[in-house]
Coordinates of C-alpha atoms and ligand atoms in Angstrom, one line a residue:
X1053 CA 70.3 99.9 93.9
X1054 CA 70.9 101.3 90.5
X1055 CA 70.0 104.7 91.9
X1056 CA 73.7 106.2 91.1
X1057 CA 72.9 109.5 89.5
X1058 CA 75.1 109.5 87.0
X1059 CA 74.8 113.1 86.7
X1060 CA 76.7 113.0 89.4
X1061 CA 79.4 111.1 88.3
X1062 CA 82.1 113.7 87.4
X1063 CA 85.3 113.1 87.8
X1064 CA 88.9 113.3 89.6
X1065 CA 92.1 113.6 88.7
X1066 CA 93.7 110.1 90.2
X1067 CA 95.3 107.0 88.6
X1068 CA 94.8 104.0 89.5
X1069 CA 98.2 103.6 90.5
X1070 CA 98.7 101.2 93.0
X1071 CA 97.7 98.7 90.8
X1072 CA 100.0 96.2 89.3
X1073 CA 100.6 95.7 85.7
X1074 CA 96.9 95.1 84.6
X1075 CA 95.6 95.0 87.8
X1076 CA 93.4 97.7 89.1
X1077 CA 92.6 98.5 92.5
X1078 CA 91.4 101.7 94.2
X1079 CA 93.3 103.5 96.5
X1080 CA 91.4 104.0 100.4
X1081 CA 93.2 106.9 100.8
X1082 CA 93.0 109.6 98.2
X1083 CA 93.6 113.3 98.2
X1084 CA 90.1 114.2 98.2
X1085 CA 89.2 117.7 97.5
X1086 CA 85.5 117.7 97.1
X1087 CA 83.3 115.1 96.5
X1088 CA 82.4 114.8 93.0
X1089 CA 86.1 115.2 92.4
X1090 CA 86.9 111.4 94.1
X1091 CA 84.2 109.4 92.1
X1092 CA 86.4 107.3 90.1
X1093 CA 89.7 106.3 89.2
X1094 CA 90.9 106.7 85.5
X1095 CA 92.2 104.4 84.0
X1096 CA 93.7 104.2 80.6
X1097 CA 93.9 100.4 78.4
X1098 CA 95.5 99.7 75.4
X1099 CA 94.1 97.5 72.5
X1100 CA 94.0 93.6 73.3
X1101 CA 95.4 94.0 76.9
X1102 CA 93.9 91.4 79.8
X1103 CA 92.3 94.4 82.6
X1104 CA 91.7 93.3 85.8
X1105 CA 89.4 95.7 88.0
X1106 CA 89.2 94.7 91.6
X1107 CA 86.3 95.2 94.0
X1108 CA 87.9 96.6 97.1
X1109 CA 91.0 98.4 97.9
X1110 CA 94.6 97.8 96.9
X1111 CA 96.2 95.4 98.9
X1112 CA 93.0 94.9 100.9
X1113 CA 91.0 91.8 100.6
X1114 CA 87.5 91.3 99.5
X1115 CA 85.2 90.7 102.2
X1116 CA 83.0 88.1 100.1
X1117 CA 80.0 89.5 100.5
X1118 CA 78.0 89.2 97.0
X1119 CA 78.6 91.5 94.4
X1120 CA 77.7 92.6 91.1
X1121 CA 79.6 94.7 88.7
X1122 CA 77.4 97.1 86.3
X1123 CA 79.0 99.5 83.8
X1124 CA 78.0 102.7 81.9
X1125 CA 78.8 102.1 78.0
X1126 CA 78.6 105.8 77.2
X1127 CA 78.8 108.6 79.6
X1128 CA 76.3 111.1 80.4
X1129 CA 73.9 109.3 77.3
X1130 CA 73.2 105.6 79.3
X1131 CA 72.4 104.2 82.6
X1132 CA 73.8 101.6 83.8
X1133 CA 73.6 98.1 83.3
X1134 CA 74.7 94.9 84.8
X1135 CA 77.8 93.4 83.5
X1136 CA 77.4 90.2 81.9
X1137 CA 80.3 87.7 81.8
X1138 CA 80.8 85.8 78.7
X1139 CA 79.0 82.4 79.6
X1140 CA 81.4 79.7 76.8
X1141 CA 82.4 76.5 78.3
X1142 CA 85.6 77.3 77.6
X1143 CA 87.0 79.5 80.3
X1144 CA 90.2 80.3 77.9
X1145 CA 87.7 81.6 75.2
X1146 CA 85.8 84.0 77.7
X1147 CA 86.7 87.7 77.3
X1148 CA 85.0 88.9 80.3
X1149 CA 84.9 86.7 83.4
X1150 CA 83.3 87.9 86.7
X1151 CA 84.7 85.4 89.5
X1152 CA 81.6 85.4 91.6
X1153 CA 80.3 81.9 90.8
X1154 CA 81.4 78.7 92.3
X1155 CA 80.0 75.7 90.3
X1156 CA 79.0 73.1 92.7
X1157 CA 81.6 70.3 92.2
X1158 CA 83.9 73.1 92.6
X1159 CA 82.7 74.2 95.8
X1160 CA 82.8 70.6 97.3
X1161 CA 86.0 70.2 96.9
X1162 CA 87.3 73.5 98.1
X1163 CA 84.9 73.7 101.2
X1164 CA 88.6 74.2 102.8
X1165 CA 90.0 77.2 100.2
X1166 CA 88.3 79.8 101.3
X1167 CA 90.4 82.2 100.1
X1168 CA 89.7 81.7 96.3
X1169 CA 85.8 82.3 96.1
X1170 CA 86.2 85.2 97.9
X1171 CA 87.4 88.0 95.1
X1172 CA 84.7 89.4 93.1
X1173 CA 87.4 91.0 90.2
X1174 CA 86.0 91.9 86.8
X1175 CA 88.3 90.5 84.1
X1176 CA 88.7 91.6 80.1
X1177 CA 90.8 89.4 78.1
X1178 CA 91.7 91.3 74.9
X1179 CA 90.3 95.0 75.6
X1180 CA 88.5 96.5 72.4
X1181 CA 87.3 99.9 72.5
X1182 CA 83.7 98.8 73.4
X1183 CA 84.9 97.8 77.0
X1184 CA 85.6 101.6 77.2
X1185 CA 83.0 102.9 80.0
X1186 CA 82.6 103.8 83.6
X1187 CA 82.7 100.6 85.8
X1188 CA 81.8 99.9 89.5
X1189 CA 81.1 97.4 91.6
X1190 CA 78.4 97.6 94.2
X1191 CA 77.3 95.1 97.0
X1192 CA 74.2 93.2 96.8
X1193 CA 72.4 94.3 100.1
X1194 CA 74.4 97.0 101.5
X1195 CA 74.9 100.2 100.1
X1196 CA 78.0 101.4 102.1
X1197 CA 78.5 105.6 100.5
X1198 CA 82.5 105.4 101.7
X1199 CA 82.8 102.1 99.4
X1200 CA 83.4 103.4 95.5
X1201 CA 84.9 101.3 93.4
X1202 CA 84.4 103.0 90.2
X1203 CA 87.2 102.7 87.0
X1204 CA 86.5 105.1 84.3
X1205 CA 88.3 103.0 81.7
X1206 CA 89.3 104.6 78.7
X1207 CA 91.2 102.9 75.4
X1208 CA 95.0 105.0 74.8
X1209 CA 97.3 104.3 72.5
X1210 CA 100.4 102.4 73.7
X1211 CA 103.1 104.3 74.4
X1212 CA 106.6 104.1 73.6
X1213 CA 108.4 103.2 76.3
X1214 CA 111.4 104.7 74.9
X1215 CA 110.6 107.7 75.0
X1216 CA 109.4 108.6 78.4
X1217 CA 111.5 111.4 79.8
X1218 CA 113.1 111.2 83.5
X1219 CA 114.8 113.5 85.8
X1220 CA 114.6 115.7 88.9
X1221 CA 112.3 118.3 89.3
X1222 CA 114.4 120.7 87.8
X1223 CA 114.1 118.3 84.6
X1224 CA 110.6 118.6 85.3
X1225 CA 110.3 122.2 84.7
X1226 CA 112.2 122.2 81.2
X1227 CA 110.0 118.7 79.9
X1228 CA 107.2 121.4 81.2
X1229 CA 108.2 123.9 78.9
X1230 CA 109.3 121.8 75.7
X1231 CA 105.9 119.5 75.6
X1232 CA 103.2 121.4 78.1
X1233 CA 104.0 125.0 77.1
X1234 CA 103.6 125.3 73.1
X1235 CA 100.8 123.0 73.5
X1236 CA 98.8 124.6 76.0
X1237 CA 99.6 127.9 74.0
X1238 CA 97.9 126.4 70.7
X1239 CA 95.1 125.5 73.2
X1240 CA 95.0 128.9 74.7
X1241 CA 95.3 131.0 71.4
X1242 CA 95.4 128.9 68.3
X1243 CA 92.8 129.6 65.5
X1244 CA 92.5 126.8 64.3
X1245 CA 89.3 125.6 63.7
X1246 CA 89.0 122.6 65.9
X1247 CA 90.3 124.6 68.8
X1248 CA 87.8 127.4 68.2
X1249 CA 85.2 124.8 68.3
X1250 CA 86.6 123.4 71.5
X1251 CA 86.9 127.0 73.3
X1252 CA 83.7 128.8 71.7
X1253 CA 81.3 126.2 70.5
X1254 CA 81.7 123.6 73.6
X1255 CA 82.8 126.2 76.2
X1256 CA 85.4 123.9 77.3
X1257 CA 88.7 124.4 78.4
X1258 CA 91.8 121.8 77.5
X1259 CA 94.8 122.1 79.5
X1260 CA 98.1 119.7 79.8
X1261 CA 99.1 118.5 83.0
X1262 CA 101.4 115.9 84.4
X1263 CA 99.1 113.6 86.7
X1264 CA 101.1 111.8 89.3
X1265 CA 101.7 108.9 90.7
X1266 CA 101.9 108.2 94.2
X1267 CA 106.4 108.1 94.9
X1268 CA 107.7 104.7 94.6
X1269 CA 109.6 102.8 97.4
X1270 CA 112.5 104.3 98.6
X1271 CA 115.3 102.6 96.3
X1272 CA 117.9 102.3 98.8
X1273 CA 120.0 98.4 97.9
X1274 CA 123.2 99.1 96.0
X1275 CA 123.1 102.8 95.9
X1276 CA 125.9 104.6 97.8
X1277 CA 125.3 106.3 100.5
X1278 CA 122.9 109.3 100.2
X1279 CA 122.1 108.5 96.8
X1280 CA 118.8 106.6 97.6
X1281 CA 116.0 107.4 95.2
X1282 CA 112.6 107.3 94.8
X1283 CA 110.1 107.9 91.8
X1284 CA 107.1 108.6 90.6
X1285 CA 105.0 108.3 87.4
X1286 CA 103.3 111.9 85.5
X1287 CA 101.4 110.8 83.1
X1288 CA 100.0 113.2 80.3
X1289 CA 96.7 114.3 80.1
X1290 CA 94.4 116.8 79.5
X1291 CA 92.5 118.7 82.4
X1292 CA 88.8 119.7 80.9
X1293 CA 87.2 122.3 82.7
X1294 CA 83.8 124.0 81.4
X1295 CA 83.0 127.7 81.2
X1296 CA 79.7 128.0 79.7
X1297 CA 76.9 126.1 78.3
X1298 CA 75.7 125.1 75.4
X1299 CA 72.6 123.2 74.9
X1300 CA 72.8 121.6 71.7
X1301 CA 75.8 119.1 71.7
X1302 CA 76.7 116.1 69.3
X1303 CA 76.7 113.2 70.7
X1304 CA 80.5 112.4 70.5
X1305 CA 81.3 115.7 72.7
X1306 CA 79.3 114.8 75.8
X1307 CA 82.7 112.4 77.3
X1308 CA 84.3 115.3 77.1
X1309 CA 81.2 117.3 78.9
X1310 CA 81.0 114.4 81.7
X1311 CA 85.1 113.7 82.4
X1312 CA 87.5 116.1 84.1
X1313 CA 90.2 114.4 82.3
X1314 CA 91.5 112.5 79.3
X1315 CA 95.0 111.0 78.6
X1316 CA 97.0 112.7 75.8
X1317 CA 97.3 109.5 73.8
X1318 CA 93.2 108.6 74.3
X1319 CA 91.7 107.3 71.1
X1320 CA 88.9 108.7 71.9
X1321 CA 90.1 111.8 71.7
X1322 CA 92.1 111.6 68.6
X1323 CA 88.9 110.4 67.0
X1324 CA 87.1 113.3 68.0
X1325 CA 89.4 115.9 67.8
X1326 CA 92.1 114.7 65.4
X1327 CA 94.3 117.5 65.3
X1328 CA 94.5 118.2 69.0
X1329 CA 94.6 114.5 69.3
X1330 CA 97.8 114.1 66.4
X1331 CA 99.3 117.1 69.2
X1332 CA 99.3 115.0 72.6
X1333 CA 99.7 111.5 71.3
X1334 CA 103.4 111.9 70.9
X1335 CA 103.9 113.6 74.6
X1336 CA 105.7 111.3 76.3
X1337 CA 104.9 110.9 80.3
X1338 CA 107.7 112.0 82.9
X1339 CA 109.4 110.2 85.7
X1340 CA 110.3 112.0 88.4
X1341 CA 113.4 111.1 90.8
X1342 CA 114.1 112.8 94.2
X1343 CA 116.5 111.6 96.7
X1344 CA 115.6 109.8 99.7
X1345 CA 116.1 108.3 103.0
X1346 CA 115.7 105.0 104.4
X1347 CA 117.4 101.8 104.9
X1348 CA 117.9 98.7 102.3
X1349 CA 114.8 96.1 102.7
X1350 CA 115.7 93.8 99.5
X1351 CA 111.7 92.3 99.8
X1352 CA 110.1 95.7 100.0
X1353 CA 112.2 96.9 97.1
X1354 CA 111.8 93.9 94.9
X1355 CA 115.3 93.0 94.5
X1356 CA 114.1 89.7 94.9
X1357 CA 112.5 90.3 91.6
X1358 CA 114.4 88.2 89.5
X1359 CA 112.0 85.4 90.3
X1360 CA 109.1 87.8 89.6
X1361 CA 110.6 88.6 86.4
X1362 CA 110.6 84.9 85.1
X1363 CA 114.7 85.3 85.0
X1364 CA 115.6 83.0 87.4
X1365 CA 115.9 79.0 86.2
X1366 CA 114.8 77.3 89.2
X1367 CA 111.4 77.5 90.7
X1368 CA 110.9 79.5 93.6
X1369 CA 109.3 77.2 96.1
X1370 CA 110.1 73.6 96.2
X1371 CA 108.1 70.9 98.1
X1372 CA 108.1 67.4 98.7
X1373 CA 105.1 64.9 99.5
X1374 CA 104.9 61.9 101.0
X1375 CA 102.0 60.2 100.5
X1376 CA 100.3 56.9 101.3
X1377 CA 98.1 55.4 98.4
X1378 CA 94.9 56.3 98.3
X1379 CA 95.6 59.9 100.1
X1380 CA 94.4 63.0 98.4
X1381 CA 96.3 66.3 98.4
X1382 CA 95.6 69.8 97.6
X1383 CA 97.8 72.5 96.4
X1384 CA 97.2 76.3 95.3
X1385 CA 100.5 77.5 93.6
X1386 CA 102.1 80.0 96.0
X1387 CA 101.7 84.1 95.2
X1388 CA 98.9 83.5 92.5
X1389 CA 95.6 85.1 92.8
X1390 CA 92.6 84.5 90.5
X1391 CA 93.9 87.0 88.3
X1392 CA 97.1 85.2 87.4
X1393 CA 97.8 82.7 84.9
X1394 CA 98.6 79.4 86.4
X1395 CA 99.9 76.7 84.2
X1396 CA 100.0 73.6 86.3
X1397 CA 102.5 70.7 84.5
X1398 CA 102.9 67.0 85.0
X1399 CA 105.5 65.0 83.2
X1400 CA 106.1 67.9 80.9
X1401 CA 102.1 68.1 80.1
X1402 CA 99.6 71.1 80.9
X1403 CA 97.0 70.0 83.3
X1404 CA 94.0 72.1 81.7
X1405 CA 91.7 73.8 83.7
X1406 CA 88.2 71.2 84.0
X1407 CA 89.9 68.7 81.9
X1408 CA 89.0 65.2 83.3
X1409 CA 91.5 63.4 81.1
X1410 CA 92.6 61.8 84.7
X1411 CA 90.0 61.0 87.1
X1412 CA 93.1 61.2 89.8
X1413 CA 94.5 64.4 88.9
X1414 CA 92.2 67.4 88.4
X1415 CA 93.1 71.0 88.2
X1416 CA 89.4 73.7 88.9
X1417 CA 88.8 76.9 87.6
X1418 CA 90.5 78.3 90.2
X1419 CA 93.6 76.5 89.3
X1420 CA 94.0 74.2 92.3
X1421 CA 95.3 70.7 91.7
X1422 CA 93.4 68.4 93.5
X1423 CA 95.5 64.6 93.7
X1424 CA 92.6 62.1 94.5
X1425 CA 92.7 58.9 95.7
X1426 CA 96.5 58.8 94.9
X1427 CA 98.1 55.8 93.3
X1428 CA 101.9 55.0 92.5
X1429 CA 101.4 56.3 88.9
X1430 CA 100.6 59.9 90.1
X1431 CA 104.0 60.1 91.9
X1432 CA 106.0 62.5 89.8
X1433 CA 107.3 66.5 89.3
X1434 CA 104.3 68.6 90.0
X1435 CA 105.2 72.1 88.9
X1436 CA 103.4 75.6 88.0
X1437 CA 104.2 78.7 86.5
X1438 CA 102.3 82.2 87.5
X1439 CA 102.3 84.4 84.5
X1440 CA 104.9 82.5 83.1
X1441 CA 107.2 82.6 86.4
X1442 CA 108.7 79.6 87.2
X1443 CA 107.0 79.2 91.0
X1444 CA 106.7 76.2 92.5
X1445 CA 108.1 72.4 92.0
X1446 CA 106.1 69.9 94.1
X1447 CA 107.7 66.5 94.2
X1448 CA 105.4 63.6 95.3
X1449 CA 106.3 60.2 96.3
X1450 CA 103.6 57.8 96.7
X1451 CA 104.4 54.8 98.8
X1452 CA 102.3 51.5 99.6
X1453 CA 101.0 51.6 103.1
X1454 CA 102.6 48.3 103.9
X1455 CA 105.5 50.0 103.5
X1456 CA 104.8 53.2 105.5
X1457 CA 106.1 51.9 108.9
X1458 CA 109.0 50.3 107.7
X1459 CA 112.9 51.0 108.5
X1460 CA 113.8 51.9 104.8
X1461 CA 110.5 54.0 104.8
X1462 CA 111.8 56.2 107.5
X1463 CA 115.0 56.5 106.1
X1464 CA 113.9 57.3 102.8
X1465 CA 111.8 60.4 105.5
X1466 CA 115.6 60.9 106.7
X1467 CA 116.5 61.3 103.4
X1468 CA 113.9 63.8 102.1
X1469 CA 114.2 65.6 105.7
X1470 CA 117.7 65.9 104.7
X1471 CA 116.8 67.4 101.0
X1472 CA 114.3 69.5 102.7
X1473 CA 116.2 71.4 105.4
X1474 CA 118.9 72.3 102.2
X1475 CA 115.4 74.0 100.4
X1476 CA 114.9 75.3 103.7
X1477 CA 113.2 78.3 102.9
X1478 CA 110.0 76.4 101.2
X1479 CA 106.7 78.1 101.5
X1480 CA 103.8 76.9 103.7
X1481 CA 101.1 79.5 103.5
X1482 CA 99.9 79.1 99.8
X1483 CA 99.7 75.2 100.3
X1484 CA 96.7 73.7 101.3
X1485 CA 97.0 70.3 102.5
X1486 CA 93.9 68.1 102.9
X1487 CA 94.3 64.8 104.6
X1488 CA 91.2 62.9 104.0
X1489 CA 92.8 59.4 105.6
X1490 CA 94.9 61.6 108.0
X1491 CA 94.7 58.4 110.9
X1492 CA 96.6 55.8 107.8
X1493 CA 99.5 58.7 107.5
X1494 CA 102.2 58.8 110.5
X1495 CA 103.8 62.6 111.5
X1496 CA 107.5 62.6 112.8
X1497 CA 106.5 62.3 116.6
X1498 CA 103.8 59.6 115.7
X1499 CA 106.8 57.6 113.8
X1500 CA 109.5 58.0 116.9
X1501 CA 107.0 57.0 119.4
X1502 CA 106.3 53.8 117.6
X1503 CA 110.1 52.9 116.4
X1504 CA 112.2 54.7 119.3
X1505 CA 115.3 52.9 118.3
X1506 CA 115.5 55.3 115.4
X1507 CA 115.6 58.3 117.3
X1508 CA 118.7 59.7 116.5
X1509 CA 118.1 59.3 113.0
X1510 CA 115.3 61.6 112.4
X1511 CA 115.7 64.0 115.2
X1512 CA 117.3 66.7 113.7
X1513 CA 113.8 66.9 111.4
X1514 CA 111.6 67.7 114.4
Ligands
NAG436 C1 93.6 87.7 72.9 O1 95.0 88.2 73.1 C2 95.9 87.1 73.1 C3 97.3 87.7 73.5 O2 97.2 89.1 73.7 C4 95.9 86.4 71.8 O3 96.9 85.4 71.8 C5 94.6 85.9 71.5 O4 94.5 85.3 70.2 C6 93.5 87.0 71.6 N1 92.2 86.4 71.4 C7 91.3 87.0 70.7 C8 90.0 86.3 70.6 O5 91.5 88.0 70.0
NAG437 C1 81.6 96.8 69.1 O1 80.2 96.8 69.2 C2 79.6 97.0 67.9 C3 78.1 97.2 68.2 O2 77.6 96.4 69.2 C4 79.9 95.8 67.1 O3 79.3 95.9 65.8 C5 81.4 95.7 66.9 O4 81.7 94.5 66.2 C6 82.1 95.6 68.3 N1 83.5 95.7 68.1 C7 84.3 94.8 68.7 C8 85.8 95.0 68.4 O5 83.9 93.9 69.4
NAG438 C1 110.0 104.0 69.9 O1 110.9 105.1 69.8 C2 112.2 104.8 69.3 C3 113.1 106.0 69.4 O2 112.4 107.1 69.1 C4 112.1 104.2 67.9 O3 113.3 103.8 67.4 C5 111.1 103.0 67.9 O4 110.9 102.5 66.6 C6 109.8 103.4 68.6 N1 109.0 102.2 68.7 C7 107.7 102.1 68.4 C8 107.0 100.8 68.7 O5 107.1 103.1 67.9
NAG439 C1 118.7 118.3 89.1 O1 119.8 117.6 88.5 C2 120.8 118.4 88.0 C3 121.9 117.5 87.4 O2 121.3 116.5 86.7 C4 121.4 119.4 89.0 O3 122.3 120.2 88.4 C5 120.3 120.2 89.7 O4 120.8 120.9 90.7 C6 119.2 119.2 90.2 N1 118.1 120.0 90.7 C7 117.5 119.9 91.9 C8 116.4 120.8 92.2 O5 117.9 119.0 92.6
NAG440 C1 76.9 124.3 70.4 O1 77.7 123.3 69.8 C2 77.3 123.0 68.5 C3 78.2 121.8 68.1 O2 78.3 120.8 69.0 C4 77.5 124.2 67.6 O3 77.1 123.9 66.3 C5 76.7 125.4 68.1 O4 77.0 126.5 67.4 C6 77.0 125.6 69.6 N1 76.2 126.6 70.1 C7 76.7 127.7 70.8 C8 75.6 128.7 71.3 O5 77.9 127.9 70.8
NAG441 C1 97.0 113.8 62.1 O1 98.2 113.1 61.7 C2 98.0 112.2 60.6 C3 99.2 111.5 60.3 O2 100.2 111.8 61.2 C4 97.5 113.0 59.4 O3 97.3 112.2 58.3 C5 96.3 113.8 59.7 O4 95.9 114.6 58.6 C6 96.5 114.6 60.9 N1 95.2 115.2 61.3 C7 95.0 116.5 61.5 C8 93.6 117.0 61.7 O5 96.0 117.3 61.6
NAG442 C1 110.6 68.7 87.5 O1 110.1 69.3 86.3 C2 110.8 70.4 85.9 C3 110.1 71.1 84.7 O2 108.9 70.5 84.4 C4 112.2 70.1 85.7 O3 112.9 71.3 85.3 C5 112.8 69.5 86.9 O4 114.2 69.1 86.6 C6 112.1 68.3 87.3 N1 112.6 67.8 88.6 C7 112.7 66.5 88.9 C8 113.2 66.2 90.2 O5 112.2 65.7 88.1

């Protein structure tokens, strides 16, 4: 299984783009020129970031078949080894966590959440140049060729976000000529010493180039009329390409033997090649805007965003429960994946991950609140937060079963019907509802056959 010939591993010239933020996905469909030139997505992390590498495509979804992720610390010098999560107690202390494992108590209670043992992503917390290596992630009994997800991950600098440059392709041509040109010159001619060594010593040739990013979405919502835009990302880096041999290298030149490219800002390379390095570092990367066509779709531009960006006050979803005593619910906080952080809250406290301060409220690993055996004191403002958005707000009532049948009970249903129909637009699909006494709990049609006097009360709720 751990056949990869990682002489073959060379390189390409893609970003992993797609991705969001500090996720990492590959793309399926890549401008592949030759083979060896489509082995791996480069990615570039800064110091302390959280990285997220998934195991299948971007906006796919993992097949859950088993899977192991194995890295190569040092290319072209090790082979590779199996990753091996950090195994504390405490998830929060864990720098690298593979999600492959279900721990059995765990698994009995999501027998119904499929969904959430199913992603096999590799996550850092707090990325230190020794996570720096060539990842992938392979399946335990097949061995599918067309499958590569391989991250070449590489530690930059962080860059100033101030100083990216932006404009059309015109703009493009002079940012070429202020940053790319002298630079490339020096590359090409200087005498330097470190540049001699680069050209004559390791045969190699260093060479700026912008490496895009796939265009944006059109950007067509509250632009004028043929002023639509769309953009895309060049990010600096250095094309290496090799003309000669020579059979004696150091150690700390064989990356730079075994990669295709390196970002401008890499540590790596500012280590090994200061002055070159002290060159690119301050290159700043270049957005590119053309005009476009296309029609406003406010979800597929993210104008909705607000709520993404954590602006917005309220919570996004809102739900209420009505629960007999001694029910049980479940509930995944809508748009989280096992890559977010979920912060479930109850009467203003965090409910910690594993914490079994309440036997009757329990939040898993995977961040699903399980309410067990529900009594009157559990009623209450259930909220959670992904990544510090403010997402959902989960109101549950909890109401003795002697009372369940009752007029006032199926008011009270009138009255909630009547709160729910104003949050009308409340989201279903991330909620997981498990109702272990289902035959104690009455629906809508259950309650009207059984009181039809009240009809007209409730109607409008069916
Ligand atoms: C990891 O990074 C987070 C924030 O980036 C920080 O709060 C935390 O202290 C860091 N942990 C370690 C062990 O360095
Ligand atoms: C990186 O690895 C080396 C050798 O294993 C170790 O001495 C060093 O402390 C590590 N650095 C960090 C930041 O973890
Ligand atoms: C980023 O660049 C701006 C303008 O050049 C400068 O004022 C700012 O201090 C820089 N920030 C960092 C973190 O270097
Ligand atoms: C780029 O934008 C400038 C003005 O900002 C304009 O004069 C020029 O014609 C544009 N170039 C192209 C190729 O659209
Ligand atoms: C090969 O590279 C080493 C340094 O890595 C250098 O000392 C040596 O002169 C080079 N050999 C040739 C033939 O260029
Ligand atoms: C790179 O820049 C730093 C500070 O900007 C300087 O101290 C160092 O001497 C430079 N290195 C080379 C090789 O030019
Ligand atoms: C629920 O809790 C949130 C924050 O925890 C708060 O903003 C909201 O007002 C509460 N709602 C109710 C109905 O108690």
């Amino acid at each position: 299984m751990l056949t990869i010939s990682i002489a073959l591993i060379f390189s390409t010239l893609l970003i992993g783009t797609c991705s969001q933020g500090n996720k990492k996905c590959r793309e399926r469909i890549r401008p592949v020129t030759t083979n060896d030139g489509d082995l791996y997505e480069l990615i570039d992390a800064t110091l302390d970031q959280k990285l997220v590498l998934e195991c299948h495509y971007c906006g796919e979804k993992d097949d859950s078949r088993p899977r192991n992720w194995y890295k190569v610390n040092k290319m072209g010098l090790n082979e590779p080894h199996e990753v091996q999560p950090d195994m504390e107690n405490n998830p929060e202390l864990n720098r690298i966590q593979c999600i492959v494992l279900l721990s059995a108590h765990i698994a009995a209670l999501a027998r119904n959440l499929a969904e959430v043992n199913t992603e096999h992503s590799l996550i850092i917390n707090n990325f230190t140049e020794n996570d720096t290596g060539l990842y992938y992630c392979l399946g335990l009994e097949q061995q599918d060729e067309s499958e590569k997800y391989n991250y070449l991950v590489d530690l930059v600098y962080e860059i100033n976000q101030t100083e990216i440059e932006s404009g059309n392709i015109s703009a493009w041509m002079r940012y070429f000529y202020d940053y790319f040109e002298p630079a490339n010159e020096l590359l090409r001619l200087s005498n330097g010493k470190e540049y001699v060594h680069v050209r004559e010593e390791l045969k190699l040739r260093f060479e700026l180039v912008s490496q895009w990013e796939p265009w944006g979405t059109c950007e067509v919502c509250g632009h004028a009329k043929g002023e639509a835009v769309r953009k895309k990302r060049g990010h600096c880096y250095i094309k290496i390409t090799q003309n000669g041999k020579n059979t004696s290298y150091a150690e700390e030149d064989v990356y730079f033997l075994k990669v295709k490219a390196v970002s401008c800002r890499s540590v790596r390379l500012s280590r090994v090649f200061p002055g070159i390095g002290n060159l690119t570092k301050v290159i700043p990367d270049f957005i590119q805007h053309e005009s476009c066509e296309g029609i406003c779709n406010p979800d597929a531009e993210g104008v909705n965003r607000g709520w993404k960006m954590g602006k917005s006050k309220a919570f996004k979803y809102r739900k209420t429960f009505v629960l007999p005593v001694e029910s049980h619910l479940t509930l995944v906080c809508p748009e989280s994946t096992l890559d977010n952080e979920v912060t479930w809250k109850y009467r203003g406290k965090a409910l910690h991950a594993g914490a079994a301060t309440n036997p009757n409220v329990l939040v898993d690993t995977f961040n699903t609140l399980y309410l067990v055996d529900i009594t009157e004191e559990q009623a209450g403002n259930y909220t959670c937060k992904v990544d510090d958005i403010k997402m959902q707000q989960v109101v549950v009532f909890v109401v003795p079963k002697s009372r369940l049948l009752t007029r006032e009970f199926v008011r009270h249903l009138v009255y909630l019907g009547f709160i729910l129909s104003l949050t009308g637009t409340c989201y279903c699909a991330g909620l997981i509802v498990t109702w272990n006494r289902r035959k104690t709990f009455k629906n809508f049609e259950e309650l009207i056959d059984e009181h039809p006097e009240d009809r007209g009360e409730y109607e409008h709720l069916l």
